[in-house]
Coordinates of C-alpha atoms and ligand atoms in Angstrom, one line a residue:
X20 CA 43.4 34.9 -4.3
X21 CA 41.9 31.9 -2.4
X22 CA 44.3 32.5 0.5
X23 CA 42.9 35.6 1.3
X24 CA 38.8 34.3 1.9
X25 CA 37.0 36.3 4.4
X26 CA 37.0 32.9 6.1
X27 CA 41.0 33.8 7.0
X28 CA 39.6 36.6 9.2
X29 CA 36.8 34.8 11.1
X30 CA 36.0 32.2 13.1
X31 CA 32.8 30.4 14.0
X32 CA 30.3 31.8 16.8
X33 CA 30.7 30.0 19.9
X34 CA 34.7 29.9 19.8
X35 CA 37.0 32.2 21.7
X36 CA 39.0 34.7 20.0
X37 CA 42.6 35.0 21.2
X38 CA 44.2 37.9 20.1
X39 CA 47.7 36.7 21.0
X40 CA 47.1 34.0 18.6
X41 CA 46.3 36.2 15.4
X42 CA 49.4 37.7 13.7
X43 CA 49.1 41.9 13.5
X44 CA 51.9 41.7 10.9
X45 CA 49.8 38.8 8.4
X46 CA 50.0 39.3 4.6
X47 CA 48.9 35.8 4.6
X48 CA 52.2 35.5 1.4
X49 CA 51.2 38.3 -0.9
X50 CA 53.4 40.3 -2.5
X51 CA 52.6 43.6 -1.4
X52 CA 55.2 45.0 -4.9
X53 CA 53.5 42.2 -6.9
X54 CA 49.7 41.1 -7.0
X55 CA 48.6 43.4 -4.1
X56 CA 48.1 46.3 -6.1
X57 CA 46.2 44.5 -9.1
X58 CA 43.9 42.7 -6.3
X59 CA 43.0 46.2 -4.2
X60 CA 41.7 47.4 -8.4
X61 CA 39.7 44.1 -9.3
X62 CA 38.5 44.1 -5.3
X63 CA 37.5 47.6 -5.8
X64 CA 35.9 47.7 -9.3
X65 CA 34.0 44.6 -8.0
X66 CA 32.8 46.6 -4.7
X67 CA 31.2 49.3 -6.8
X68 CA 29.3 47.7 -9.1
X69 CA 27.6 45.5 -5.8
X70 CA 26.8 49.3 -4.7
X71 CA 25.4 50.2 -7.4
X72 CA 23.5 47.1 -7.1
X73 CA 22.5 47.4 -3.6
X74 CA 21.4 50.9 -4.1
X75 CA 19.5 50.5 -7.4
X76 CA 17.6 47.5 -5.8
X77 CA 16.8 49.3 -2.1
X78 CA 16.2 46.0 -0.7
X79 CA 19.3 45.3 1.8
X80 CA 21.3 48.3 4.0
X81 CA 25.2 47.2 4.5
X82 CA 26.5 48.3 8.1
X83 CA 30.1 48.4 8.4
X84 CA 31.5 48.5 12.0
X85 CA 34.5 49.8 12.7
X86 CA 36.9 49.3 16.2
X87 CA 40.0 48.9 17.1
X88 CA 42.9 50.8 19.3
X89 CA 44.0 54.3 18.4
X90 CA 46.0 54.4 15.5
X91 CA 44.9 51.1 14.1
X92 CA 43.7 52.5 11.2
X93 CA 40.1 53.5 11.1
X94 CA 39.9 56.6 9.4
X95 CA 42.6 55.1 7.1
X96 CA 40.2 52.4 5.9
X97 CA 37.7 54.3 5.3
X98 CA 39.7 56.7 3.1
X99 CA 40.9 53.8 1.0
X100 CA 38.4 51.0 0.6
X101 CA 35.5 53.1 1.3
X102 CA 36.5 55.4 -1.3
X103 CA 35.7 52.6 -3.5
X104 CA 31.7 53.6 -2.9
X105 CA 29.9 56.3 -4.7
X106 CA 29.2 59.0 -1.9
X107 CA 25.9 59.3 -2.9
X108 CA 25.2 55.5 -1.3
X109 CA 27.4 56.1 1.7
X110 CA 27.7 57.1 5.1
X111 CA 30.0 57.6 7.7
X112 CA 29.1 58.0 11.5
X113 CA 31.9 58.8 14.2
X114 CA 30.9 57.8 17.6
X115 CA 32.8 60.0 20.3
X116 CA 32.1 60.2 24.0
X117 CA 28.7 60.4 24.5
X118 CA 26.6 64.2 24.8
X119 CA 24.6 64.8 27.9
X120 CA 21.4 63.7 25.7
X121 CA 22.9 60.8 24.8
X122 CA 23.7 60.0 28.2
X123 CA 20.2 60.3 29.1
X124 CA 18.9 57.6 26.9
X125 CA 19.5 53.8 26.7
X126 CA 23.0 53.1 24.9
X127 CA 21.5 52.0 21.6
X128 CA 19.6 54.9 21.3
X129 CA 22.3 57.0 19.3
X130 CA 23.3 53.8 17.2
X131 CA 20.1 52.8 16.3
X132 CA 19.5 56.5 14.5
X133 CA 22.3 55.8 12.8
X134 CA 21.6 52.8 11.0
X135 CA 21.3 53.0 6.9
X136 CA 18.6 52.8 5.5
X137 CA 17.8 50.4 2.8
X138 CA 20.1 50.9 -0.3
X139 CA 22.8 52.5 1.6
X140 CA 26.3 51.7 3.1
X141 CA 26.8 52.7 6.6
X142 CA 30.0 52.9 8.4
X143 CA 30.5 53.7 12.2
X144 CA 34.0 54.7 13.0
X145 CA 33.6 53.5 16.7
X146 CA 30.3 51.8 17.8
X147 CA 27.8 50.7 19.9
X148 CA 30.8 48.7 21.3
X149 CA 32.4 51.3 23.1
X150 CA 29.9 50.5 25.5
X151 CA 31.4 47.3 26.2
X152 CA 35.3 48.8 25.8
X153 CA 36.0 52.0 26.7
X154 CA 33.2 51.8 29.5
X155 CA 34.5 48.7 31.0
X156 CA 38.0 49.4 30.9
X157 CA 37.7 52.7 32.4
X158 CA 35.2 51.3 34.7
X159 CA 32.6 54.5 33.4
X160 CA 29.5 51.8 34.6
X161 CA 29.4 48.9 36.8
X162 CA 30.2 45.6 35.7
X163 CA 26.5 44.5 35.8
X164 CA 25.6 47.3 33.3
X165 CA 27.9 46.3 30.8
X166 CA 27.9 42.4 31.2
X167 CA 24.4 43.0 30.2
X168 CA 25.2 44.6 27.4
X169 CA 26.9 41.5 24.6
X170 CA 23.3 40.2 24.7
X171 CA 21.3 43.0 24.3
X172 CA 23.7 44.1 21.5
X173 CA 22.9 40.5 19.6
X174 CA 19.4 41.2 20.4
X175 CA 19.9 44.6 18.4
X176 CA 22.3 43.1 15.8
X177 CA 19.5 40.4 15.1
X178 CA 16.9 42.9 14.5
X179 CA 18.9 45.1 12.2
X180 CA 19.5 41.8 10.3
X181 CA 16.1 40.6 10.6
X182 CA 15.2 43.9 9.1
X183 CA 17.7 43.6 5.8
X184 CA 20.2 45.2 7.5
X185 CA 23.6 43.1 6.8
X186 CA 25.9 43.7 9.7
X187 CA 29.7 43.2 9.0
X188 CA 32.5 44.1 11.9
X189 CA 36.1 45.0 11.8
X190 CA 38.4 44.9 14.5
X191 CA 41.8 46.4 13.1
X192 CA 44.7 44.3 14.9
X193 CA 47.6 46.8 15.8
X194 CA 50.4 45.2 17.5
X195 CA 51.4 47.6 20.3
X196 CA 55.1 47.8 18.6
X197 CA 53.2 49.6 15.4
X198 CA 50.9 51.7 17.4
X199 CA 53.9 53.3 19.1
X200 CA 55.9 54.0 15.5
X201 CA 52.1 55.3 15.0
X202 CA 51.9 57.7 17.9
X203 CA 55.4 59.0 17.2
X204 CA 54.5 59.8 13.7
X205 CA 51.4 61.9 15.4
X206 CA 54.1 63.3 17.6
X207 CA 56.7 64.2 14.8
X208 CA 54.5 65.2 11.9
X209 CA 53.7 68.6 11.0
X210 CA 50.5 67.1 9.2
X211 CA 49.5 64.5 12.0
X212 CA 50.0 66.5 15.1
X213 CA 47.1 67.7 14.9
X214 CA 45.6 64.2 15.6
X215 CA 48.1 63.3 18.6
X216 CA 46.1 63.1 21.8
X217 CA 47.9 62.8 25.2
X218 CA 45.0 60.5 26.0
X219 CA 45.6 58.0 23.8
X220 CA 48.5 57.5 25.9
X221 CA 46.6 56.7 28.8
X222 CA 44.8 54.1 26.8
X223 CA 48.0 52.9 25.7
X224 CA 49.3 52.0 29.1
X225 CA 46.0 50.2 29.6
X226 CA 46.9 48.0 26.4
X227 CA 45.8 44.6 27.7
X228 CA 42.5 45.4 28.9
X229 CA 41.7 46.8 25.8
X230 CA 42.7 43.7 24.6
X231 CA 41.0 41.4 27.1
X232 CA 37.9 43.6 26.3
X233 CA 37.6 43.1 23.1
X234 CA 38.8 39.3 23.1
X235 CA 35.4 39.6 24.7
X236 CA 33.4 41.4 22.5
X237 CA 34.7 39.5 19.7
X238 CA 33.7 36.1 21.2
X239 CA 30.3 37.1 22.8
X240 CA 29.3 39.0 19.9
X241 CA 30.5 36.6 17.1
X242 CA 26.9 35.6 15.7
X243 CA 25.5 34.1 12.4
X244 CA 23.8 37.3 12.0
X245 CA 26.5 40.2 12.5
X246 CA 30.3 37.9 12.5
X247 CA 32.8 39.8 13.6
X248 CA 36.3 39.8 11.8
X249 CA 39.8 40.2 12.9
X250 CA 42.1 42.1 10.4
X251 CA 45.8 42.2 10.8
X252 CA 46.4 45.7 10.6
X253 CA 50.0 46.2 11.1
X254 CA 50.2 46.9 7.7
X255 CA 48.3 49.1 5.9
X256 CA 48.3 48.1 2.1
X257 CA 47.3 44.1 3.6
X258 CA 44.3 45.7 5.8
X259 CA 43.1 47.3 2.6
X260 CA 43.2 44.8 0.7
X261 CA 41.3 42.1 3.5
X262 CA 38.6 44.7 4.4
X263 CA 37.5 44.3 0.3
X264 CA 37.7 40.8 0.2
X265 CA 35.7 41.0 3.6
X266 CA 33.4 43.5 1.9
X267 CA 32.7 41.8 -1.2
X268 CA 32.3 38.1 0.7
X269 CA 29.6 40.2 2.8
X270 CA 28.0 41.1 -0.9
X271 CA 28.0 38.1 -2.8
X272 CA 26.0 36.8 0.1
X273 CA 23.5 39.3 -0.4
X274 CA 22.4 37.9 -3.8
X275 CA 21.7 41.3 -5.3
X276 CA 20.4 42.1 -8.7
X277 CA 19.4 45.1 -10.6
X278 CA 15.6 45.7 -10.2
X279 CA 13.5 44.9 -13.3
X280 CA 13.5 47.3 -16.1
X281 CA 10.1 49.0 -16.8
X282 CA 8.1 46.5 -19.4
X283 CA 9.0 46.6 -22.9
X284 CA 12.1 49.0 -22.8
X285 CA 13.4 48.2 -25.9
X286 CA 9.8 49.7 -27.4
X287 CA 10.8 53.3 -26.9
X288 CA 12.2 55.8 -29.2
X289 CA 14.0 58.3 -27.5
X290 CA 12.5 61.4 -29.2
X291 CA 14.6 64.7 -30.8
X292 CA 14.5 67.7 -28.8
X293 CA 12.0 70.0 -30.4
X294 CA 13.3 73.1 -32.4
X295 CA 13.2 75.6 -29.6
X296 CA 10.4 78.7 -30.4
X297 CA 11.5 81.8 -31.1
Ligands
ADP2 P1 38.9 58.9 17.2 O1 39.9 58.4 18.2 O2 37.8 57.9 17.0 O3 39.5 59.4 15.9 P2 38.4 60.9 19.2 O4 39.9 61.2 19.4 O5 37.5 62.1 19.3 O6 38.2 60.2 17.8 O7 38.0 59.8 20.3 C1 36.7 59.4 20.5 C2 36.7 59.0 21.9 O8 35.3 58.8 22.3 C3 37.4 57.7 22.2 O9 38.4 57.9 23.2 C4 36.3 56.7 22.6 O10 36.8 55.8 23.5 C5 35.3 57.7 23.2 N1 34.0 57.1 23.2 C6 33.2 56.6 22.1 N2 32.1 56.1 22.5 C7 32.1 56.2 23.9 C8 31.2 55.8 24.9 N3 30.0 55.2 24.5 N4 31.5 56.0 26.1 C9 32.6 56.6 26.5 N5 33.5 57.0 25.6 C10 33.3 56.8 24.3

């Protein structure tokens, strides 16, 4: 279990993420037949009861950020760890390309409405950093636009956190030998076909500035406040099981506790029901 601290996945703020240097394929020696599946239960059972916590108590939000290439495995994660989470104390915000409306406004503007409230678990499948990936690699603003942008999203970050918002990001780490077994899948599949989009190809061919894009986000983004994480995503039962330990390192830092019962609980008698009249 102590191999796999959240510490495996991060690094500190102010050092530069290289991508070639993290492993897509880690299970950092766990046997995925073995322990794997009795860790993913305790991780799990541990994650709900800090919901439960969190929401009971109303004090802290938890935003979960999720990016990474196609196929790496966002909607997957949030099927399986998120499922975890009582729905009532979740939810889940796709980004897509932006509407005209949201065009028209500043880029946090969408993002910002989208932040949980206090109590809740939010996730964004896709993010605010689109603004810094997508938009620079397909050169949809110029450079000065989005340079700007990996201080004025720590700016935001710091105010969410300032604000009891705890900010936790994923990047899922595909290699691009697993994205392309991925796509064909989407290809092949009766019940994935329906997901395979040609332009995900074009993204494909434009692999390593993707990757030189978000070697950049991850370093210029990396704070104290909102840490970024890099999850080797290759395979899916070892990116389950980090995201929990990731999530439940983000809660125990939280220090939550139930709030305080009402005074002098144990001094009521919970009453019959009356005979009902007539
Ligand atoms: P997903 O791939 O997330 O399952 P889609 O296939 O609808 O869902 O893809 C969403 C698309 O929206 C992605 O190609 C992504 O790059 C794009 N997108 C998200 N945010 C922005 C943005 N701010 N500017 C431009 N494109 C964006």
């Amino acid at each position: 279990m102590k191999k796999l601290g959240s510490q495996r996945f991060h690094i500190a703020p102010g050092e530069r993420y290289h991508l070639k240097h993290i492993d897509p394929h880690d299970d950092a020696g766990i046997d995925e037949k073995g322990e794997a599946k009795d860790l993913v239960e305790e991780l799990q059972a541990k994650l709900q009861s800090f919901q439960q916590c969190l929401y009971a108590q109303g004090r802290h939000a938890l935003l979960i950020v999720l990016q990474g290439m196609d196929t790496g495995g966002k909607d997957g994660t949030i099927r399986h760890v998120m499922g975890a989470f009582d729905p009532q104390g979740v939810i889940v915000t796709p980004f897509k390309v932006p509407t005209e409306e949201e065009l028209a406004h500043d880029f946090l503007w969408r993002i910002h409405k989208a932040v949980p409230r206090r109590g809740m678990i939010g996730i964004f499948n896709r993010s605010h950093y689109e603004d810094v990936l997508v938009v620079r690699v397909r050169k949809l603003a110029p450079e000065e636009v989005w340079r700007a942008r990996y201080e004025q999203i720590n700016q935001f970050e710091k105010l969410l956190s300032d604000n009891g918002v705890a900010v936790v990001k994923l990047f899922l780490h595909i290699s691009p030998e697993e994205q392309a077994e991925r796509l064909r899948e989407r290809q092949t599949r009766p019940d994935k076909q329906w997901k395979f989009n040609p332009g995900d190809l074009e993204d494909r061919a434009l692999w390593h500035d993707f990757q030189t894009a978000y070697e950049d986000a991850l370093t210029l983004c990396n704070t104290a406040w909102a840490p970024w994480y890099v999850v080797p995503a290759d395979r899916k039962w070892f990116r389950n099981l980090a995201v929990s330990r990731i999530l439940l390192d983000v809660f125990e830092g939280l220090e939550l506790a139930f709030p305080k019962p009402v005074p002098d609980i144990d001094s009521y008698v919970i009453p019959d029901v009356p005979e009902r009249q007539g």
